[in-house]
Amino acid sequence: MPPSETFRDAALIAVDWGTSRLRAWLLDPRGGVLAEAASDDGIGKVADSHEAVFSRLAADWPSSTPAVMAGMIGSRQGWREVPYVACPATASQIAAGVVRFDAGDRAVAIVPGLVVRSGEGDVLRGEETQIVGLIDGEPAFSGLVILPGTHSKWVRVEAGRIVGFQSFLTGELFDLLSRTSFLRHSVKDDGRDLSRSPGFAPGVRRTAIEEQPFLATLFPVRVRQLVGSVDPGDNLAYLSGLIIGGEIAAARASGRLMPGTPIRLVGSRSLGRAYRVALDLVGFPAETRDGDELVRVGLVHLARVAGLL
Amino acid sequence: MPPSETFRDAALIAVDWGTSRLRAWLLDPRGGVLAEAASDDGIGKVADSHEAVFSRLAADWPSSTPAVMAGMIGSRQGWREVPYVACPATASQIAAGVVRFDAGDRAVAIVPGLVVRSGEGDVLRGEETQIVGLIDGEPAFSGLVILPGTHSKWVRVEAGRIVGFQSFLTGELFDLLSRTSFLRHSVKDDGRDLSRSPGFAPGVRRTAIEEQPFLATLFPVRVRQLVGSVDPGDNLAYLSGLIIGGEIAAARASGRLMPGTPIRLVGSRSLGRAYRVALDLVGFPAETRDGDELVRVGLVHLARVAGLL
């Protein structure tokens, strides 16, 4: 059966193209998944042209199906630089900032990121699409959307509008501290689920409840193991708790986290669970949403508003 | 002229042997410097035996002159592991913890580090000797001694006794953030003196005066350059200000920094100046002391108490 026969319902390719990963879904007109593909060709690693990399990934799919893409693919280092849209922004305003061009027979659209120009300013690329996906499913949602990761984002949503956000280096800092800094001698990744290890909650409490300044909590991670003989696997959980708790404390200090604020946590597996456990400890229960699904739904929503679907 | 003739007054070799550097001074009985030597054979890099490395460095000096050593050379990875002395501690108590052994014709003594066992605990190795040197020159000093570096130490001294201390990862964190994290794309080390660059003071103010949580201040370093087009060289000064200001804020939060506390800053060149500028901004004037001189004076003091001189 030739591809054109297999995928005769194909209407859109939704693409999440970040710094380290490239994922794509072939969708029917209602957003149903016909096929999916993924590779490690994040834009940080693409040696070939972006067009060649994408053509390879989608080789088995119809060559004329339009593609809508979100993430760092729209940055200066991406396929086409897509100017940021100013925040506050609605899904329509984001769709209006989409950059469209042709690649062979295919129409390609890249979604813009968002910029906050007030205060210290902030930027994001990719998360706007997940938020659009979340708003698509919960149009009346007002509250906080937390997207943990290398650079965690805390996004404020009010009735269909993204009104502001704040970024934290949490994931990157955790990697640097646990793998590169001298703390690496005191922690060990033995594959355990960190938020289920006994050290995690005391770490969260240290920074988020006892409100110890984050910078005062790091050297003691070494001392716990050197003097206190704490198990290095559990000490990694403690360090994770310190950092996630520190992020929560910092977000609370800037007024983004208040009692009763509805919270959606966009993540899956262990990282999402770790944030949920930490937020619970601090008294902020959160509902979890699947990030992959949100990005797909968001891309379909934006493609529709932009007239690609 | 044979070495024995040149150095007939040699009474002691004082050695500061840390993770990245090895420095030694050949001293006369009053602590006067007859010769000095240095190499990059920090204990983190020693491939050969410590004895061989030291013999090479001191090859031109009398082989029977006793040597007194401070720093990571007394750690588990050093020449001999020297157990920590419990804090509070006086110079005499530190001298009592010295470990002595012979290396060929030479008597070698290694100074112990200090451990705090109360609270979260803490450890140091090497700085105790600088504090002994400071107390040697100012026996009545009571106040804070700040020793900036890879792992900054804030040491409380009361009339000849080291009563407590707190460690911060400041220098290491600055290196990781500016050279390895994604912030490296937004900062540049162009050789400028950071504390004299316009961005330094606003960085210090952000964390130490406006008391922004440190973790909330990092992503904006990227945004300043990406959106605000700040010069990357000055942005490095801003990052330095944030981190040093964050350390000061964290030390203040733990009650170690109070109005009127006499402060000695042990450092030289640009790092010492940066801390002095930052402390001045926050309203805590500090007097600077030369770290090399303090470690030498401290080693002579301890060698004398321990009966090596």
Coordinates of C-alpha atoms in Angstrom, one line a residue:
Chain A
M1 CA 0.0 0.0 0.0
P2 CA 1.7 3.3 -1.1
P3 CA 1.9 6.1 1.5
S4 CA -0.7 8.1 -0.3
E5 CA -3.2 5.3 0.3
T6 CA -2.2 4.6 3.9
F7 CA -2.4 8.2 4.9
R8 CA -5.2 9.5 2.7
D9 CA -6.8 11.1 5.7
A10 CA -3.6 13.0 6.5
A11 CA -4.4 16.7 7.0
L12 CA -1.6 18.1 9.1
I13 CA 1.9 17.3 10.5
A14 CA 2.2 18.7 14.0
V15 CA 5.9 19.3 15.0
D16 CA 7.5 19.9 18.4
W17 CA 11.1 20.9 17.5
G18 CA 13.1 21.9 20.5
T19 CA 16.8 22.2 21.4
S20 CA 17.4 18.5 22.0
R21 CA 14.5 16.6 20.4
L22 CA 12.3 16.6 17.2
R23 CA 8.9 15.0 17.4
A24 CA 6.2 14.9 14.8
W25 CA 2.7 13.6 14.5
L26 CA 0.7 12.9 11.3
L27 CA -2.8 14.0 12.0
D28 CA -6.2 13.6 10.4
P29 CA -8.6 16.6 10.0
R30 CA -9.9 16.1 13.6
G31 CA -6.4 16.0 15.1
G32 CA -6.4 12.2 15.4
V33 CA -3.0 10.6 15.3
L34 CA -2.3 8.6 12.2
A35 CA 1.4 8.1 12.8
E36 CA 4.3 9.6 14.8
A37 CA 8.0 10.0 14.5
A38 CA 10.8 11.3 16.7
S39 CA 14.6 11.8 16.5
D40 CA 17.4 13.4 18.5
D41 CA 17.8 16.1 15.8
G42 CA 17.1 19.0 18.2
I43 CA 18.0 22.3 16.7
G44 CA 21.1 22.3 18.9
K45 CA 22.4 19.3 16.9
V46 CA 21.2 19.8 13.4
A47 CA 24.3 19.6 11.1
D48 CA 22.3 19.3 7.8
S49 CA 19.7 21.8 6.8
H50 CA 16.4 21.8 8.8
E51 CA 14.5 21.0 5.6
A52 CA 16.6 17.9 4.9
V53 CA 16.3 16.7 8.5
F54 CA 12.5 17.2 8.5
S55 CA 12.1 15.5 5.0
R56 CA 14.0 12.5 6.3
L57 CA 11.8 12.2 9.4
A58 CA 8.6 12.6 7.4
A59 CA 9.8 10.5 4.4
D60 CA 7.0 8.0 4.6
W61 CA 4.3 10.7 4.9
P62 CA 2.6 12.6 2.1
S63 CA 5.0 15.3 0.8
S64 CA 2.3 17.9 0.4
T65 CA 0.7 17.7 3.9
P66 CA 1.2 21.1 5.6
A67 CA 3.4 21.1 8.7
V68 CA 2.9 23.4 11.8
M69 CA 5.9 23.6 14.1
A70 CA 6.5 25.0 17.6
G71 CA 9.6 25.4 19.7
M72 CA 13.2 26.6 19.2
I73 CA 12.8 25.8 15.5
G74 CA 11.5 29.4 15.4
S75 CA 14.6 30.9 17.1
R76 CA 17.5 32.6 15.4
Q77 CA 19.3 29.2 15.3
G78 CA 16.1 27.5 13.9
W79 CA 14.7 27.1 10.4
R80 CA 13.2 30.5 10.2
E81 CA 13.4 33.2 13.0
V82 CA 9.9 34.0 14.0
P83 CA 9.6 37.3 16.0
Y84 CA 8.2 37.0 19.5
V85 CA 4.5 38.0 20.1
A86 CA 4.1 40.4 23.0
C87 CA 2.4 39.0 26.2
P88 CA -0.5 39.3 27.2
A89 CA -1.6 37.3 24.2
T90 CA -4.5 35.1 23.1
A91 CA -4.4 32.1 20.8
S92 CA -5.6 34.3 17.9
Q93 CA -2.7 36.8 18.5
I94 CA -0.2 33.9 18.6
A95 CA -1.7 32.5 15.4
A96 CA -1.4 35.9 13.8
G97 CA 2.3 35.8 14.4
V98 CA 2.9 32.5 12.6
V99 CA 5.5 32.6 9.9
R100 CA 4.5 30.6 6.7
F101 CA 6.7 29.5 3.8
D102 CA 6.9 26.6 1.4
A103 CA 9.4 23.8 1.5
G104 CA 9.0 21.9 -1.8
D105 CA 5.3 20.9 -2.1
R106 CA 4.7 21.5 1.6
A107 CA 3.4 24.6 3.4
V108 CA 5.3 25.1 6.6
A109 CA 4.1 27.3 9.5
I110 CA 6.2 28.1 12.5
V111 CA 4.6 29.3 15.7
P112 CA 6.0 32.4 17.5
G113 CA 7.3 32.4 21.0
L114 CA 6.2 35.0 23.6
V115 CA 8.0 38.0 25.1
V116 CA 7.3 39.9 28.2
R117 CA 8.7 43.4 27.9
S118 CA 7.7 44.9 31.2
G119 CA 9.8 44.5 34.4
E120 CA 12.9 42.4 33.8
G121 CA 11.3 40.8 30.7
D122 CA 11.1 37.2 29.8
V123 CA 10.8 34.9 26.8
L124 CA 9.6 31.4 25.9
R125 CA 9.3 29.3 22.8
G126 CA 7.2 26.1 22.6
E127 CA 5.3 26.4 25.9
E128 CA 2.9 29.0 24.3
T129 CA 1.6 26.1 22.2
Q130 CA 1.1 23.8 25.2
I131 CA -0.9 26.6 26.9
V132 CA -3.0 27.1 23.8
G133 CA -3.7 23.3 23.9
L134 CA -4.6 23.6 27.6
I135 CA -6.9 26.6 26.9
D136 CA -8.5 24.6 24.0
G137 CA -9.6 22.0 26.5
E138 CA -10.4 24.3 29.4
P139 CA -11.5 27.6 27.9
A140 CA -12.5 29.1 31.2
F141 CA -9.3 28.2 33.1
S142 CA -7.7 31.0 35.1
G143 CA -4.7 30.3 37.2
L144 CA -1.1 29.1 37.0
V145 CA 0.4 26.6 34.5
I146 CA 3.7 25.2 35.6
L147 CA 5.9 23.6 32.9
P148 CA 8.9 22.1 34.6
G149 CA 12.0 21.3 32.6
T150 CA 15.5 22.6 31.7
H151 CA 14.1 26.1 31.9
S152 CA 10.9 25.9 33.9
K153 CA 8.1 28.3 33.0
W154 CA 5.4 29.5 35.4
V155 CA 2.6 30.9 33.1
R156 CA -0.4 32.9 34.3
V157 CA -3.6 32.4 32.3
E158 CA -6.7 34.4 32.7
A159 CA -9.8 33.3 30.8
G160 CA -8.2 32.3 27.5
R161 CA -5.3 34.8 27.7
I162 CA -1.7 34.3 28.6
V163 CA -1.1 37.3 30.8
G164 CA 2.5 36.7 32.0
F165 CA 5.2 34.2 32.8
Q166 CA 8.4 33.7 34.7
S167 CA 11.3 31.4 33.8
F168 CA 13.7 29.5 36.0
L169 CA 16.9 27.6 35.2
T170 CA 15.9 24.8 37.5
G171 CA 16.6 21.7 35.3
E172 CA 19.8 23.0 34.0
L173 CA 21.0 24.0 37.4
F174 CA 20.1 20.5 38.8
D175 CA 22.2 18.9 36.0
L176 CA 25.2 21.2 36.5
L177 CA 25.2 20.8 40.3
S178 CA 24.7 17.1 40.3
R179 CA 26.9 16.2 37.4
T180 CA 29.6 18.9 37.1
S181 CA 30.0 20.7 40.4
F182 CA 32.0 19.2 43.3
L183 CA 28.6 18.0 44.7
R184 CA 28.8 15.2 42.1
H185 CA 31.1 13.4 44.6
S186 CA 28.2 13.4 47.2
V187 CA 25.3 12.4 45.0
K188 CA 24.6 9.4 42.7
D189 CA 21.9 8.8 40.1
D190 CA 21.1 5.1 40.9
G191 CA 17.9 5.3 38.8
R192 CA 15.6 5.7 41.8
D193 CA 12.4 7.8 41.5
L194 CA 13.7 10.9 43.3
S195 CA 10.4 12.2 44.7
R196 CA 9.8 8.8 46.3
S197 CA 13.2 8.8 48.1
P198 CA 13.2 9.9 51.8
G199 CA 15.5 12.9 51.2
F200 CA 13.2 14.6 48.7
A201 CA 10.7 16.1 51.1
P202 CA 13.3 17.5 53.6
G203 CA 15.0 19.2 50.6
V204 CA 11.7 20.8 49.5
R205 CA 11.0 21.9 53.1
R206 CA 14.4 23.4 53.5
T207 CA 14.0 25.9 50.7
A208 CA 10.2 26.2 50.4
I209 CA 8.9 26.0 54.0
E210 CA 11.9 26.9 56.2
E211 CA 12.7 29.4 53.4
Q212 CA 16.4 29.0 53.7
P213 CA 18.1 31.1 50.9
F214 CA 18.9 28.6 48.1
L215 CA 22.6 29.7 48.1
A216 CA 22.9 28.7 51.7
T217 CA 21.7 25.2 51.1
L218 CA 24.2 23.9 48.6
F219 CA 27.4 23.3 50.5
P220 CA 25.4 21.3 53.2
V221 CA 24.6 18.8 50.5
R222 CA 28.3 17.9 50.5
V223 CA 28.4 17.9 54.3
R224 CA 25.4 15.6 54.7
Q225 CA 27.4 12.9 52.8
L226 CA 30.9 13.7 54.1
V227 CA 30.0 14.1 57.8
G228 CA 26.5 12.7 58.0
S229 CA 27.2 9.6 55.7
V230 CA 23.9 10.1 53.9
D231 CA 23.4 7.6 51.0
P232 CA 24.5 9.4 47.8
G233 CA 21.3 8.2 45.9
D234 CA 19.1 9.7 48.5
N235 CA 21.3 12.8 48.6
L236 CA 20.5 13.4 44.9
A237 CA 16.8 13.3 45.9
Y238 CA 17.6 15.9 48.6
L239 CA 19.3 18.1 46.1
S240 CA 16.4 17.8 43.7
G241 CA 14.0 18.7 46.6
L242 CA 16.2 21.8 47.4
I243 CA 16.1 23.0 43.8
I244 CA 12.4 22.4 43.1
G245 CA 11.5 23.9 46.5
G246 CA 13.7 26.8 45.7
E247 CA 11.9 27.4 42.5
I248 CA 8.5 27.3 44.3
A249 CA 9.8 29.7 47.0
A250 CA 11.1 32.1 44.3
A251 CA 7.8 32.0 42.4
R252 CA 5.9 32.6 45.6
A253 CA 8.1 35.5 46.5
S254 CA 7.2 37.2 43.2
G255 CA 3.5 36.8 43.9
R256 CA 2.8 34.2 41.2
L257 CA 1.7 31.6 43.7
M258 CA -1.1 32.4 46.1
P259 CA -3.4 30.3 48.3
G260 CA -6.3 29.0 46.2
T261 CA -4.7 29.6 42.8
P262 CA -5.7 26.8 40.5
I263 CA -2.6 25.1 39.2
R264 CA -2.0 22.9 36.2
L265 CA 1.2 21.0 36.0
V266 CA 2.3 20.1 32.5
G267 CA 4.7 17.2 32.6
S268 CA 4.8 13.5 32.6
R269 CA 6.6 10.7 34.4
S270 CA 9.0 11.4 37.3
L271 CA 9.6 15.2 36.8
G272 CA 5.9 16.0 36.8
R273 CA 5.4 13.8 39.9
A274 CA 8.3 15.4 41.7
Y275 CA 6.7 18.9 41.2
R276 CA 3.3 17.6 42.3
V277 CA 4.8 16.1 45.5
A278 CA 6.7 19.3 46.2
L279 CA 3.7 21.6 45.5
D280 CA 1.5 19.3 47.8
L281 CA 4.1 19.6 50.6
V282 CA 3.9 23.4 50.3
G283 CA 0.1 23.3 50.3
F284 CA -0.6 24.0 46.6
P285 CA -2.3 21.0 45.1
A286 CA -1.9 20.8 41.3
E287 CA -3.6 18.9 38.5
T288 CA -1.3 17.2 36.0
R289 CA -1.7 17.5 32.2
D290 CA 0.2 15.5 29.6
G291 CA 2.6 17.8 27.8
D292 CA 2.7 15.8 24.5
E293 CA -1.0 15.8 24.2
L294 CA -1.2 19.6 24.9
V295 CA 1.4 20.5 22.3
R296 CA -0.4 18.4 19.7
V297 CA -3.8 19.9 20.6
G298 CA -2.2 23.4 20.6
L299 CA -0.6 22.9 17.2
V300 CA -4.0 21.8 15.7
H301 CA -5.7 24.8 17.3
L302 CA -3.2 27.2 15.9
A303 CA -3.1 25.6 12.5
R304 CA -6.9 25.9 12.3
V305 CA -6.9 29.6 13.4
A306 CA -4.0 30.3 10.9
G307 CA -6.0 28.6 8.1
L308 CA -3.7 25.6 7.6
L309 CA -6.2 23.1 8.5
Chain B
M1 CA 77.2 28.2 46.0
P2 CA 75.6 25.0 47.1
P3 CA 72.0 25.1 48.3
S4 CA 73.1 24.4 51.9
E5 CA 75.2 27.6 51.8
T6 CA 72.5 29.7 50.2
F7 CA 69.8 28.7 52.6
R8 CA 71.7 28.2 55.8
D9 CA 69.1 30.2 57.6
A10 CA 66.3 27.9 56.4
A11 CA 64.1 26.8 59.3
L12 CA 60.8 25.9 57.8
I13 CA 59.0 25.3 54.5
A14 CA 55.4 26.6 54.7
V15 CA 53.1 24.9 52.1
D16 CA 49.7 25.8 50.9
W17 CA 48.5 22.8 49.0
G18 CA 45.0 23.0 47.6
T19 CA 42.9 21.3 45.0
S20 CA 44.3 23.2 42.0
R21 CA 47.6 24.8 43.2
L22 CA 50.7 24.0 45.3
R23 CA 52.7 26.9 46.8
A24 CA 55.7 26.8 49.1
W25 CA 57.8 29.3 50.9
L26 CA 61.3 28.6 52.4
L27 CA 61.4 30.6 55.6
D28 CA 64.0 31.7 58.1
P29 CA 63.4 31.2 61.9
R30 CA 61.5 34.5 62.1
G31 CA 59.2 33.6 59.1
G32 CA 61.1 35.8 56.6
V33 CA 60.9 34.5 53.1
L34 CA 64.1 33.1 51.7
A35 CA 62.6 31.6 48.5
E36 CA 59.3 30.6 47.1
A37 CA 58.0 28.1 44.6
A38 CA 54.7 27.2 43.0
S39 CA 53.2 24.7 40.6
D40 CA 49.9 23.5 39.2
D41 CA 50.2 20.2 41.1
G42 CA 47.0 20.7 43.1
I43 CA 45.9 17.5 44.8
G44 CA 43.2 17.2 42.2
K45 CA 45.9 16.7 39.6
V46 CA 48.7 14.8 41.3
A47 CA 49.5 11.7 39.2
D48 CA 52.8 10.9 40.9
S49 CA 53.1 10.4 44.7
H50 CA 52.7 13.6 46.8
E51 CA 56.2 13.0 48.2
A52 CA 57.7 12.9 44.7
V53 CA 55.8 16.1 43.7
F54 CA 56.9 17.9 46.7
S55 CA 60.5 16.8 46.5
R56 CA 60.6 18.1 42.9
L57 CA 59.2 21.5 43.9
A58 CA 61.7 21.8 46.8
A59 CA 64.6 20.2 45.0
D60 CA 66.9 23.3 45.5
W61 CA 66.0 23.6 49.1
P62 CA 67.7 21.8 52.1
S63 CA 66.3 18.3 52.2
S64 CA 66.1 18.2 56.0
T65 CA 64.1 21.5 56.6
P66 CA 60.8 20.6 58.1
A67 CA 57.6 21.3 56.2
V68 CA 54.2 22.4 57.5
M69 CA 51.3 22.1 55.1
A70 CA 47.7 23.3 55.0
G71 CA 44.8 22.7 52.6
M72 CA 43.3 19.8 50.8
I73 CA 46.6 17.9 51.2
G74 CA 45.2 16.8 54.5
S75 CA 42.0 15.4 52.9
R76 CA 41.3 11.8 52.0
Q77 CA 42.7 12.5 48.6
G78 CA 45.8 14.1 50.0
W79 CA 49.1 12.9 51.3
R80 CA 47.8 11.9 54.7
E81 CA 44.2 12.2 55.8
V82 CA 44.2 14.5 58.9
P83 CA 41.0 14.3 60.9
Y84 CA 39.0 17.5 61.3
V85 CA 39.2 19.4 64.6
A86 CA 35.9 20.3 66.0
C87 CA 34.8 24.0 65.9
P88 CA 34.9 26.2 68.1
A89 CA 38.7 25.9 68.1
T90 CA 41.7 28.0 69.1
A91 CA 45.1 28.0 67.3
S92 CA 46.4 25.6 70.0
Q93 CA 43.6 23.2 69.4
I94 CA 44.3 23.3 65.7
A95 CA 48.0 22.8 66.3
A96 CA 47.2 19.8 68.6
G97 CA 45.5 18.1 65.6
V98 CA 48.5 18.4 63.3
V99 CA 49.6 15.0 61.9
R100 CA 53.4 14.5 61.7
F101 CA 55.4 12.0 59.8
D102 CA 58.8 11.7 58.1
A103 CA 59.5 11.9 54.4
G104 CA 63.1 11.0 53.9
D105 CA 65.2 13.4 56.1
R106 CA 62.3 15.8 56.3
A107 CA 59.7 16.1 59.1
V108 CA 56.3 16.9 57.6
A109 CA 53.4 18.2 59.5
I110 CA 49.9 18.6 58.0
V111 CA 47.4 21.0 59.6
P112 CA 43.8 19.7 60.2
G113 CA 40.7 21.3 58.8
L114 CA 37.7 22.2 60.9
V115 CA 34.3 20.6 61.2
V116 CA 31.1 22.1 62.6
R117 CA 28.9 19.3 63.9
S118 CA 25.9 21.3 65.1
G119 CA 23.0 22.3 62.8
E120 CA 23.6 21.2 59.2
G121 CA 27.3 21.0 59.8
D122 CA 30.1 22.4 57.7
V123 CA 33.8 21.7 56.9
L124 CA 36.8 23.6 55.7
R125 CA 40.5 22.9 55.0
G126 CA 43.1 25.6 54.5
E127 CA 41.1 28.6 55.6
E128 CA 41.7 27.7 59.3
T129 CA 45.4 28.5 58.7
Q130 CA 44.6 31.9 57.2
I131 CA 42.4 32.7 60.2
V132 CA 45.2 31.6 62.6
G133 CA 47.4 34.0 60.6
L134 CA 44.9 36.8 61.0
I135 CA 44.5 36.2 64.7
D136 CA 48.3 36.2 65.0
G137 CA 48.3 39.8 63.8
E138 CA 45.1 40.9 65.5
P139 CA 44.8 38.8 68.7
A140 CA 41.8 40.8 69.9
F141 CA 39.7 40.6 66.7
S142 CA 36.1 39.6 67.0
G143 CA 33.9 39.6 64.0
L144 CA 33.5 38.0 60.6
V145 CA 36.3 36.9 58.3
I146 CA 35.1 36.4 54.7
L147 CA 37.2 34.2 52.4
P148 CA 35.8 34.4 48.9
G149 CA 36.6 31.7 46.4
T150 CA 35.5 28.5 44.7
H151 CA 33.8 27.7 48.0
S152 CA 33.5 30.9 50.0
K153 CA 33.8 30.7 53.7
W154 CA 32.3 33.1 56.3
V155 CA 34.1 32.5 59.5
R156 CA 33.1 33.9 62.9
V157 CA 36.0 34.8 65.2
E158 CA 35.7 35.8 68.9
A159 CA 38.8 36.8 70.7
G160 CA 41.3 34.3 69.3
R161 CA 38.7 31.5 68.8
I162 CA 37.1 30.3 65.6
V163 CA 33.5 29.9 66.8
G164 CA 31.7 28.9 63.6
F165 CA 31.6 29.2 59.8
Q166 CA 29.4 28.8 56.8
S167 CA 30.3 27.7 53.2
F168 CA 28.9 28.8 49.9
L169 CA 29.5 27.4 46.4
T170 CA 29.8 30.9 45.0
G171 CA 32.9 30.7 42.8
E172 CA 32.0 27.3 41.4
L173 CA 28.5 28.4 40.7
F174 CA 29.7 31.5 38.9
D175 CA 32.0 29.4 36.7
L176 CA 29.3 26.9 35.9
L177 CA 26.7 29.5 35.1
S178 CA 29.0 31.7 33.0
R179 CA 30.9 29.0 31.2
T180 CA 28.7 25.9 31.0
S181 CA 25.0 26.9 31.3
F182 CA 23.0 28.4 28.5
L183 CA 23.8 31.8 30.0
R184 CA 27.3 31.5 28.4
H185 CA 25.6 32.8 25.2
S186 CA 24.7 36.0 27.0
V187 CA 27.9 36.8 28.8
K188 CA 31.5 37.3 27.8
D189 CA 34.8 37.4 29.7
D190 CA 36.5 40.2 27.9
G191 CA 39.1 40.6 30.7
R192 CA 37.4 43.6 32.3
D193 CA 37.5 44.1 36.0
L194 CA 34.0 43.0 36.8
S195 CA 33.3 45.1 39.9
R196 CA 34.2 48.2 37.9
S197 CA 31.8 47.5 35.1
P198 CA 28.4 49.3 35.3
G199 CA 26.3 46.1 35.6
F200 CA 28.0 44.9 38.8
A201 CA 26.2 47.2 41.3
P202 CA 22.7 46.5 39.9
G203 CA 23.4 42.8 40.2
V204 CA 24.4 43.1 43.8
R205 CA 21.4 45.3 44.5
R206 CA 19.0 42.8 42.9
T207 CA 19.8 40.0 45.2
A208 CA 21.2 41.7 48.3
I209 CA 19.1 44.9 48.6
E210 CA 15.9 44.2 46.7
E211 CA 16.2 40.7 48.1
Q212 CA 15.1 38.9 44.9
P213 CA 15.4 35.1 45.4
F214 CA 18.6 34.1 43.6
L215 CA 16.8 31.5 41.6
A216 CA 14.4 34.1 40.2
T217 CA 17.3 36.3 38.9
L218 CA 19.1 33.9 36.6
F219 CA 16.9 33.6 33.5
P220 CA 16.7 37.4 33.3
V221 CA 20.4 37.5 32.7
R222 CA 19.7 35.9 29.3
V223 CA 16.7 38.2 28.7
R224 CA 18.8 41.3 29.4
Q225 CA 21.1 40.4 26.5
L226 CA 18.4 38.8 24.2
V227 CA 15.8 41.5 24.5
G228 CA 17.6 44.3 26.2
S229 CA 20.8 44.0 24.1
V230 CA 23.1 44.5 27.1
D231 CA 26.8 44.2 26.3
P232 CA 27.8 40.6 27.1
G233 CA 31.0 41.8 28.9
D234 CA 28.9 44.0 31.2
N235 CA 26.3 41.2 31.6
L236 CA 29.0 39.0 33.1
A237 CA 29.6 41.7 35.7
Y238 CA 25.8 41.7 36.3
L239 CA 25.9 37.9 36.9
S240 CA 28.9 38.3 39.2
G241 CA 27.0 40.9 41.1
L242 CA 23.9 38.7 41.4
I243 CA 25.9 35.8 42.8
I244 CA 28.0 37.8 45.2
G245 CA 24.9 39.7 46.3
G246 CA 23.1 36.4 46.7
E247 CA 25.9 35.1 49.0
I248 CA 25.7 38.2 51.1
A249 CA 21.9 38.0 51.4
A250 CA 22.1 34.3 52.3
A251 CA 24.8 35.0 55.0
R252 CA 22.7 37.9 56.4
A253 CA 19.6 35.7 56.5
S254 CA 21.5 33.2 58.7
G255 CA 22.4 35.9 61.2
R256 CA 26.1 36.0 60.3
L257 CA 26.1 39.6 59.1
M258 CA 24.8 42.3 61.4
P259 CA 25.2 46.0 61.4
G260 CA 28.5 47.0 63.0
T261 CA 30.0 43.6 62.7
P262 CA 33.8 44.1 62.0
I263 CA 34.6 42.4 58.8
R264 CA 38.0 41.2 57.4
L265 CA 38.0 40.2 53.7
V266 CA 40.8 37.8 52.8
G267 CA 41.5 38.0 49.2
S268 CA 43.5 39.8 46.7
R269 CA 43.2 41.4 43.3
S270 CA 39.8 41.5 41.5
L271 CA 37.8 39.0 43.6
G272 CA 38.7 40.7 46.9
R273 CA 37.8 44.1 45.4
A274 CA 34.5 42.8 44.0
Y275 CA 33.4 41.6 47.5
R276 CA 34.5 44.8 49.1
V277 CA 32.5 46.8 46.5
A278 CA 29.5 44.6 47.1
L279 CA 29.7 44.7 50.9
D280 CA 30.1 48.5 50.7
L281 CA 26.9 48.7 48.6
V282 CA 25.0 46.7 51.2
G283 CA 26.4 48.9 54.0
F284 CA 29.0 46.6 55.5
P285 CA 32.4 48.1 55.0
A286 CA 35.2 45.5 55.2
E287 CA 39.0 45.7 55.6
T288 CA 41.0 43.6 53.2
R289 CA 43.9 41.3 54.2
D290 CA 46.3 39.5 51.9
G291 CA 45.5 35.8 51.8
D292 CA 49.0 34.6 50.8
E293 CA 50.6 36.5 53.7
L294 CA 48.0 35.2 56.2
V295 CA 48.5 31.5 55.2
R296 CA 52.3 32.0 55.7
V297 CA 51.9 33.7 59.0
G298 CA 49.4 31.0 60.1
L299 CA 51.7 28.2 59.1
V300 CA 54.6 29.7 61.0
H301 CA 52.3 30.2 64.0
L302 CA 51.1 26.6 63.9
A303 CA 54.6 25.2 63.3
R304 CA 55.8 27.0 66.4
V305 CA 52.9 25.8 68.6
A306 CA 53.4 22.3 67.3
G307 CA 57.1 22.5 68.1
L308 CA 58.4 22.3 64.5
L309 CA 60.1 25.6 64.6

